Coordinates of C-alpha atoms and ligand atoms in Angstrom, one line a residue:
X272 CA -14.8 -17.1 -19.3
X273 CA -13.5 -13.6 -18.6
X274 CA -15.3 -12.0 -15.7
X275 CA -15.7 -8.3 -15.2
X276 CA -13.5 -6.6 -12.7
X277 CA -15.5 -5.9 -9.6
X278 CA -13.5 -3.3 -7.8
X279 CA -11.1 -0.8 -9.5
X280 CA -8.8 0.9 -6.9
X281 CA -6.7 4.0 -7.3
X282 CA -4.2 4.4 -4.5
X283 CA -2.3 7.6 -3.9
X284 CA 0.9 5.9 -2.8
X285 CA 2.7 2.5 -3.1
X286 CA 2.6 1.1 0.5
X287 CA -1.0 2.2 0.8
X288 CA -1.8 0.2 -2.4
X289 CA -0.2 -2.9 -0.9
X290 CA -2.1 -2.4 2.3
X291 CA -5.4 -2.1 0.4
X292 CA -4.7 -5.1 -1.8
X293 CA -3.8 -7.2 1.2
X294 CA -7.0 -6.3 3.0
X295 CA -9.1 -7.1 -0.1
X296 CA -7.4 -10.5 -0.4
X297 CA -8.1 -11.2 3.2
X298 CA -11.7 -10.4 2.5
X299 CA -11.9 -13.0 -0.2
X300 CA -11.1 -11.0 -3.3
X301 CA -8.5 -12.1 -5.8
X302 CA -6.4 -8.9 -6.1
X303 CA -3.7 -7.5 -8.4
X304 CA -1.5 -4.5 -7.6
X305 CA 0.0 -2.5 -10.5
X306 CA 2.8 0.0 -10.2
X307 CA 1.5 3.0 -12.1
X308 CA -0.9 2.4 -15.0
X309 CA 0.4 -0.7 -16.8
X310 CA 0.9 -0.8 -20.5
X311 CA -0.3 -4.4 -20.7
X312 CA -3.5 -6.2 -19.8
X313 CA -3.9 -7.6 -16.3
X314 CA -1.6 -10.5 -15.7
X315 CA -4.2 -12.7 -14.1
X316 CA -7.9 -12.7 -13.5
X317 CA -8.8 -10.7 -10.5
X318 CA -11.8 -9.4 -8.5
X319 CA -10.0 -6.2 -7.6
X320 CA -7.0 -4.3 -9.1
X321 CA -5.2 -1.6 -7.1
X322 CA -3.3 0.9 -9.3
X323 CA -0.5 2.3 -7.1
X324 CA 0.2 6.0 -8.0
X325 CA 2.6 8.5 -6.4
X326 CA 0.0 11.2 -6.2
X327 CA -0.4 12.1 -2.6
X328 CA 1.8 15.1 -2.5
X329 CA 2.3 16.1 -6.1
X330 CA 0.5 19.3 -7.4
X331 CA -3.3 18.7 -7.5
X332 CA -3.6 19.0 -11.4
X333 CA -0.9 16.3 -11.7
X334 CA -2.7 14.1 -9.2
X335 CA -6.0 14.5 -11.1
X336 CA -4.4 13.6 -14.4
X337 CA -2.7 10.5 -13.0
X338 CA -5.9 9.4 -11.3
X339 CA -8.1 9.9 -14.4
X340 CA -5.5 7.9 -16.4
X341 CA -5.8 5.1 -13.9
X342 CA -9.6 5.4 -14.0
X343 CA -9.7 5.0 -17.8
X344 CA -7.6 1.8 -17.6
X345 CA -9.7 0.4 -14.8
X346 CA -12.9 1.0 -16.7
X347 CA -11.4 -0.7 -19.7
X348 CA -11.1 -3.7 -17.4
X349 CA -14.8 -3.4 -16.6
X350 CA -14.5 -2.1 -13.0
X351 CA -18.0 -2.0 -11.5
X352 CA -17.0 0.3 -8.6
X353 CA -14.1 2.7 -8.1
X354 CA -12.3 3.0 -4.7
X355 CA -10.0 6.0 -4.3
X356 CA -7.6 4.9 -1.6
X357 CA -6.3 7.7 0.6
X358 CA -4.1 7.8 3.7
X359 CA -5.8 6.8 7.0
X360 CA -4.5 10.1 8.5
X361 CA -6.1 12.0 5.6
X362 CA -2.7 13.4 4.5
X363 CA -3.5 16.4 2.4
X364 CA -3.3 20.2 2.3
X365 CA -6.0 22.9 1.6
X366 CA -5.0 22.6 -2.1
X367 CA -5.7 18.8 -2.1
X368 CA -5.3 16.2 -3.2
X369 CA -8.1 14.2 -1.8
X370 CA -11.0 16.7 -2.7
X371 CA -9.9 17.6 -6.2
X372 CA -9.2 14.0 -7.2
X373 CA -12.4 12.7 -5.6
X374 CA -14.4 15.4 -7.5
X375 CA -12.6 14.7 -10.8
X376 CA -13.4 11.0 -10.4
X377 CA -17.0 11.8 -9.6
X378 CA -17.3 14.0 -12.7
X379 CA -15.7 11.3 -14.9
X380 CA -18.0 8.6 -13.4
X381 CA -21.1 10.8 -13.6
X382 CA -21.6 10.3 -9.9
X383 CA -23.4 12.8 -7.7
X384 CA -22.5 11.3 -4.3
X385 CA -19.6 9.6 -2.6
X386 CA -18.7 8.6 0.9
X387 CA -15.3 9.4 2.4
X388 CA -13.8 7.7 5.4
X389 CA -10.2 7.2 6.4
X390 CA -11.4 5.1 9.5
X391 CA -9.3 2.0 10.1
X392 CA -10.1 0.9 13.7
X393 CA -7.6 -2.1 13.5
X394 CA -4.9 0.5 13.0
X395 CA -6.4 2.9 15.7
X396 CA -7.8 5.4 13.2
X397 CA -11.5 6.2 14.1
X398 CA -13.8 8.9 12.9
X399 CA -16.5 10.3 15.2
X400 CA -18.7 13.3 14.4
X401 CA -16.4 13.9 11.4
X402 CA -13.3 14.1 13.7
X403 CA -10.4 11.8 13.1
X404 CA -8.7 10.2 16.0
X405 CA -5.3 8.6 15.9
X406 CA -5.4 6.3 19.0
X407 CA -6.8 8.4 21.7
X408 CA -5.6 11.7 20.2
X409 CA -7.3 14.0 17.8
X410 CA -5.5 14.0 14.5
X411 CA -4.4 17.6 15.1
X412 CA -2.7 16.6 18.4
X413 CA -1.0 13.5 17.0
X414 CA 2.4 13.3 15.4
X415 CA 0.7 14.2 12.1
X416 CA 0.6 17.8 13.3
X417 CA 4.2 18.2 12.3
X418 CA 4.4 16.0 9.1
X419 CA 7.0 17.6 6.8
X420 CA 4.7 17.6 3.7
X421 CA 1.1 17.4 4.9
X422 CA 0.9 18.8 8.5
X423 CA -2.6 18.0 9.8
X424 CA -3.6 20.8 12.2
X425 CA -7.4 20.3 12.1
X426 CA -9.1 17.0 13.1
X427 CA -12.5 18.1 11.7
X428 CA -12.5 16.3 8.3
X429 CA -15.7 18.0 7.1
X430 CA -13.8 21.3 7.3
X431 CA -10.6 19.9 5.9
X432 CA -12.3 18.3 2.9
X433 CA -14.6 21.3 2.4
X434 CA -11.5 23.5 1.9
X435 CA -10.4 21.3 -1.0
X436 CA -13.8 20.9 -2.7
X437 CA -16.2 22.7 -5.0
X438 CA -19.2 20.7 -3.8
X439 CA -20.6 20.8 -0.3
X440 CA -19.4 18.3 2.2
X441 CA -21.6 16.7 4.9
X442 CA -21.6 14.0 7.6
X443 CA -22.9 10.5 7.9
X444 CA -22.9 10.5 11.7
X445 CA -22.1 7.5 13.8
X446 CA -25.6 7.1 15.1
X447 CA -26.9 6.5 11.6
X448 CA -24.0 4.2 10.9
X449 CA -24.6 2.2 14.1
X450 CA -28.3 1.8 13.1
X451 CA -27.5 -0.1 10.0
X452 CA -27.8 0.0 6.2
X453 CA -31.3 1.4 6.1
X454 CA -30.5 4.3 8.4
X455 CA -27.3 5.1 6.4
X456 CA -29.4 5.0 3.2
X457 CA -31.9 7.5 4.8
X458 CA -29.1 9.8 5.9
X459 CA -27.6 9.7 2.4
X460 CA -31.0 10.5 0.9
X461 CA -31.4 13.5 3.3
X462 CA -27.9 14.8 2.5
X463 CA -28.6 14.5 -1.3
X464 CA -31.8 16.6 -1.0
X465 CA -29.6 19.3 0.7
X466 CA -27.3 19.2 -2.4
X467 CA -24.5 17.6 -0.5
X468 CA -22.2 15.5 -2.8
X469 CA -19.5 14.2 -0.5
X470 CA -20.0 12.9 3.1
X471 CA -17.4 12.1 5.7
X472 CA -18.7 8.8 7.2
X473 CA -18.1 8.1 10.9
X474 CA -16.8 4.7 11.9
X475 CA -15.4 3.6 15.2
X476 CA -15.4 -0.1 14.7
X477 CA -15.1 -2.8 12.1
X478 CA -18.9 -3.4 12.5
X479 CA -19.4 0.3 11.4
X480 CA -17.2 -0.3 8.4
X481 CA -19.1 -3.5 7.5
X482 CA -22.4 -1.5 7.6
X483 CA -20.9 1.3 5.5
X484 CA -19.6 -1.2 3.0
X485 CA -23.0 -2.7 2.6
X486 CA -24.5 0.8 2.2
X487 CA -22.0 1.6 -0.5
X488 CA -23.2 -1.3 -2.7
X489 CA -23.7 0.1 -6.2
X490 CA -22.1 3.5 -5.4
X491 CA -19.8 4.4 -8.3
X492 CA -17.1 5.9 -6.1
X493 CA -16.0 5.3 -2.6
X494 CA -13.1 7.2 -1.0
X495 CA -11.3 5.7 2.0
X496 CA -8.3 4.4 3.8
X497 CA -7.9 0.6 3.5
X498 CA -10.3 0.1 6.5
X499 CA -13.4 0.6 4.3
X500 CA -12.2 -2.3 2.2
X501 CA -13.3 -4.8 4.8
X502 CA -16.9 -4.0 4.1
X503 CA -16.9 -4.3 0.3
X504 CA -16.3 -8.0 -0.7
X505 CA -19.7 -8.9 0.9
X506 CA -21.4 -6.9 -1.8
X507 CA -20.3 -9.5 -4.3
X508 CA -21.1 -12.4 -1.9
X509 CA -17.4 -12.9 -1.3
X510 CA -16.1 -13.9 2.1
X511 CA -12.6 -14.5 3.5
X512 CA -11.5 -17.6 1.7
X513 CA -8.2 -19.3 1.2
X514 CA -8.6 -19.5 -2.5
X515 CA -8.1 -15.8 -2.9
X516 CA -4.6 -16.0 -1.6
X517 CA -3.4 -18.9 -3.8
X518 CA -0.5 -17.8 -6.0
X519 CA 1.2 -19.7 -8.8
X520 CA 4.0 -21.9 -7.6
X521 CA 7.7 -21.0 -8.3
X522 CA 10.8 -23.1 -8.3
X523 CA 14.1 -21.7 -7.4
X524 CA 16.4 -20.3 -4.7
X525 CA 15.5 -17.9 -1.9
X526 CA 17.1 -14.5 -1.0
X527 CA 16.6 -11.3 1.1
X528 CA 17.8 -7.9 0.0
X529 CA 17.7 -5.5 2.9
X530 CA 18.2 -1.7 2.8
X531 CA 16.1 -0.7 5.8
X532 CA 17.9 0.5 8.9
X533 CA 14.8 0.6 11.0
X534 CA 15.0 -1.1 14.4
X535 CA 12.6 -3.9 13.5
X536 CA 14.7 -4.7 10.4
X537 CA 18.0 -4.6 12.3
X538 CA 16.5 -7.1 14.7
X539 CA 15.4 -9.3 11.8
X540 CA 18.9 -9.2 10.3
X541 CA 20.5 -10.1 13.6
X542 CA 18.1 -13.0 14.1
X543 CA 18.8 -14.4 10.6
X544 CA 22.5 -14.3 11.3
X545 CA 22.3 -15.7 14.8
X546 CA 20.3 -18.6 13.4
X547 CA 23.2 -19.4 11.1
X548 CA 21.9 -17.8 7.9
X549 CA 24.3 -16.9 5.1
X550 CA 24.6 -13.1 5.2
X551 CA 26.8 -10.4 3.5
X552 CA 27.0 -6.8 4.4
X553 CA 27.7 -4.2 1.8
X554 CA 29.7 -1.1 2.8
X555 CA 28.4 2.2 1.4
X556 CA 31.6 4.1 2.0
X557 CA 33.6 1.5 0.0
X558 CA 31.0 1.7 -2.8
X559 CA 31.4 5.5 -2.7
X560 CA 35.1 5.0 -3.2
X561 CA 34.5 2.9 -6.3
X562 CA 34.3 -0.7 -5.1
X563 CA 32.1 -3.0 -7.3
X564 CA 30.0 -4.4 -4.5
X565 CA 27.4 -5.8 -6.9
X566 CA 29.8 -8.2 -8.7
X567 CA 31.4 -9.4 -5.4
X568 CA 28.0 -9.8 -3.7
X569 CA 26.6 -11.8 -6.6
X570 CA 29.8 -14.0 -6.8
X571 CA 29.4 -14.8 -3.1
X572 CA 25.7 -15.4 -3.4
X573 CA 26.1 -17.8 -6.3
X574 CA 28.1 -20.1 -4.1
X575 CA 25.7 -19.9 -1.1
X576 CA 22.3 -20.1 -2.9
X577 CA 22.2 -23.9 -3.3
X578 CA 22.4 -24.3 0.5
X579 CA 19.5 -22.0 1.5
X580 CA 18.4 -18.4 1.6
X581 CA 21.0 -15.7 1.4
X582 CA 20.8 -12.2 2.9
X583 CA 22.6 -9.1 1.4
X584 CA 22.2 -6.1 3.6
X585 CA 23.3 -2.5 4.2
X586 CA 21.4 -2.2 7.5
X587 CA 23.4 -0.6 10.2
X588 CA 22.8 1.1 13.5
X589 CA 21.9 4.8 13.7
X590 CA 25.4 5.8 14.7
X591 CA 27.0 3.9 11.8
X592 CA 24.5 5.4 9.4
X593 CA 25.2 8.9 10.7
X594 CA 28.9 8.4 10.1
X595 CA 28.3 7.1 6.6
X596 CA 26.0 10.0 5.8
X597 CA 28.6 12.4 7.1
X598 CA 31.1 10.9 4.8
X599 CA 29.0 10.7 1.7
X600 CA 26.0 13.0 2.2
X601 CA 22.5 11.8 3.1
X602 CA 21.1 11.7 -0.4
X603 CA 24.2 10.2 -2.0
X604 CA 24.5 7.5 0.6
X605 CA 20.9 6.6 0.1
X606 CA 21.1 6.6 -3.7
X607 CA 24.3 4.5 -3.7
X608 CA 22.9 1.9 -1.5
X609 CA 19.6 1.7 -3.3
X610 CA 21.3 1.4 -6.7
X611 CA 23.6 -1.3 -5.4
X612 CA 20.9 -3.3 -3.7
X613 CA 18.6 -3.0 -6.7
X614 CA 21.3 -4.3 -9.1
X615 CA 22.0 -7.2 -6.6
X616 CA 18.3 -8.0 -6.5
X617 CA 18.1 -8.2 -10.2
X618 CA 21.4 -10.3 -10.4
X619 CA 20.0 -12.7 -7.8
X620 CA 16.9 -13.3 -9.8
X621 CA 19.0 -13.7 -13.0
X622 CA 20.9 -16.4 -11.0
X623 CA 17.8 -18.4 -10.2
X624 CA 16.2 -16.7 -7.1
X625 CA 12.5 -17.1 -7.3
X626 CA 11.4 -16.1 -3.8
X627 CA 12.8 -12.7 -2.9
X628 CA 12.2 -10.6 0.2
X629 CA 13.0 -6.9 0.1
X630 CA 13.2 -4.9 3.3
X631 CA 12.7 -1.2 3.1
X632 CA 10.1 1.0 1.4
X633 CA 12.5 3.0 -0.8
X634 CA 14.6 -0.1 -1.3
X635 CA 11.6 -2.0 -2.5
X636 CA 10.8 0.8 -5.0
X637 CA 14.3 0.6 -6.4
X638 CA 14.3 -3.2 -6.6
X639 CA 10.9 -3.4 -8.3
X640 CA 12.0 -0.8 -10.8
X641 CA 15.3 -2.6 -11.5
X642 CA 13.3 -5.9 -12.1
X643 CA 10.9 -4.1 -14.4
X644 CA 7.9 -5.3 -12.3
X645 CA 4.6 -3.6 -13.4
X646 CA 2.0 -5.9 -11.9
X647 CA 1.8 -8.3 -8.9
X648 CA -0.8 -10.8 -7.8
X649 CA -1.3 -10.6 -4.1
X650 CA -1.2 -13.7 -2.0
X651 CA -1.0 -14.9 1.6
X652 CA 0.1 -12.5 4.4
X653 CA 3.4 -13.3 6.1
X654 CA 3.0 -10.8 8.9
X655 CA 0.6 -7.9 9.3
X656 CA 0.6 -5.9 6.1
X657 CA 3.2 -7.9 4.2
X658 CA 1.9 -10.4 1.7
X659 CA 3.7 -12.6 -0.7
X660 CA 3.2 -11.4 -4.3
X661 CA 3.6 -13.2 -7.6
X662 CA 4.9 -11.5 -10.8
X663 CA 6.7 -12.3 -14.0
X664 CA 9.5 -10.1 -15.4
X665 CA 12.3 -10.3 -17.9
X666 CA 14.7 -11.9 -15.4
X667 CA 12.0 -14.4 -14.3
X668 CA 9.7 -15.1 -17.2
X669 CA 8.7 -18.3 -15.4
X670 CA 7.4 -16.4 -12.3
X671 CA 8.8 -14.8 -9.2
X672 CA 7.4 -14.4 -5.7
X673 CA 8.2 -11.1 -4.0
X674 CA 7.6 -9.9 -0.5
X675 CA 8.1 -6.1 -0.1
X676 CA 8.4 -5.1 3.5
X677 CA 8.2 -1.6 5.0
X678 CA 11.1 -1.2 7.4
X679 CA 9.1 -1.2 10.6
X680 CA 6.9 -4.2 9.7
X681 CA 7.3 -7.8 10.9
X682 CA 8.4 -9.6 13.9
X683 CA 12.1 -10.6 14.7
X684 CA 11.8 -13.9 12.8
X685 CA 10.3 -12.3 9.8
X686 CA 12.8 -13.7 7.3
X687 CA 12.5 -17.3 8.4
X688 CA 8.7 -17.0 8.7
X689 CA 8.5 -15.6 5.1
X690 CA 10.2 -18.7 3.6
X691 CA 8.1 -21.0 5.8
X692 CA 4.9 -19.3 4.6
X693 CA 3.5 -21.0 1.5
X694 CA 2.3 -18.4 -1.0
Ligands
ADP232 P1 12.5 2.0 5.6 O1 11.3 1.3 5.1 O2 13.1 1.4 6.9 O3 12.3 3.5 5.7 P2 13.9 2.5 3.1 O4 14.5 1.5 2.2 O5 12.6 3.2 2.7 O6 13.7 1.7 4.5 O7 15.0 3.6 3.5 C1 16.2 3.3 3.9 C2 17.2 4.3 3.2 O8 18.4 4.3 3.9 C3 17.4 4.0 1.8 O9 17.5 5.2 1.0 C4 18.7 3.3 1.8 O10 19.4 3.3 0.6 C5 19.4 4.0 2.9 N1 20.5 3.2 3.6 C6 20.4 1.9 3.8 N2 21.5 1.5 4.4 C7 22.3 2.6 4.6 C8 23.5 2.8 5.3 N3 24.3 1.8 5.8 N4 24.0 4.1 5.3 C9 23.3 5.1 4.8 N5 22.1 4.9 4.2 C10 21.6 3.7 4.1

């Protein structure tokens, strides 16, 4: 029997969406992640669906339109509660987009109160008296102070959010949160009588998030980083369970496509090669001069694939990358590498790869686009924040497992660990 979707999530960026989906799965929910609003119905039954948008830094009107589109689709799937997923450092400007999107969602949901908390103690983001801390620093004294797009120069989130909102913003203070669900409910009731529609919720521990989650039961909208997600599955009597991470099996070869030059990824590449893995480097300068690196990489891979996982990579040290960028230009170097690796990823899947690891955030975006992936079922975590996912696409109608890794994520043995991790 078809069950109604429990939680419908709208994430303002791609990696944040994966982070949230991963947290929900670990909390016992079967979760899907979609890339944008899909044209098709959900590919599998799920307790939660996370729609990944790119709305964090676009103009506020555009962010509202994208978010309302996602909301309509999620409501068509029967979503009982909506979760607007924001960055745990509250990335935004006085123009938005957290406030305007939250208010537009509240209007559409006919909701007159929502809690807002970016707290994520496991990731050293805590909120106390409405002030956001990154580790032991106030947000405004952390590196976020100088973010190129959303410099955060005020740690007082009540003030930050108020500047973006039509409605009045209040506080659910940590003392109320620490006292439990009843005290939180009383605080919310008091705020509502004062005409307050959005409240920053303090949370300095996972226990605080569990109490806030319980207090959010039945609320039409919650706004948070992925931390708040640890407290929601309990509202549907779900608990961390292996069943939520079980993905359909696949049958085929294994490969890694790697466009990240981060230090963590460089170490992972080195370890894979040192352990005797089959690896091929592509050279951006030769690609820029017209070499067909895609055809030659795929010909090489076809011979290697029957013997074990293959790695195709562009990763290089900072000095080498600087020299390549000087020769080609930063944007052109990046685009040439992304296009080549995305075409190689697709070619590998066409040649029978059914477990594919992609390293690099932008590289992952390019590969997912080249494969035409719109939806993914989220499975077991390989390393913190990187789960195996399952999808189907034109090149793999029988199913494909994908692991999309941000550059800095994962230990040195990540690639071997990925293939040793059952999805
Ligand atoms: P990360 O998650 O580590 O930031 P991304 O994939 O997001 O990785 O970004 C890496 C960027 O660097 C991509 O645009 C990629 O195309 C580019 N790139 C990868 N290898 C090279 C290289 N050898 N020279 C220049 N640019 C490169």
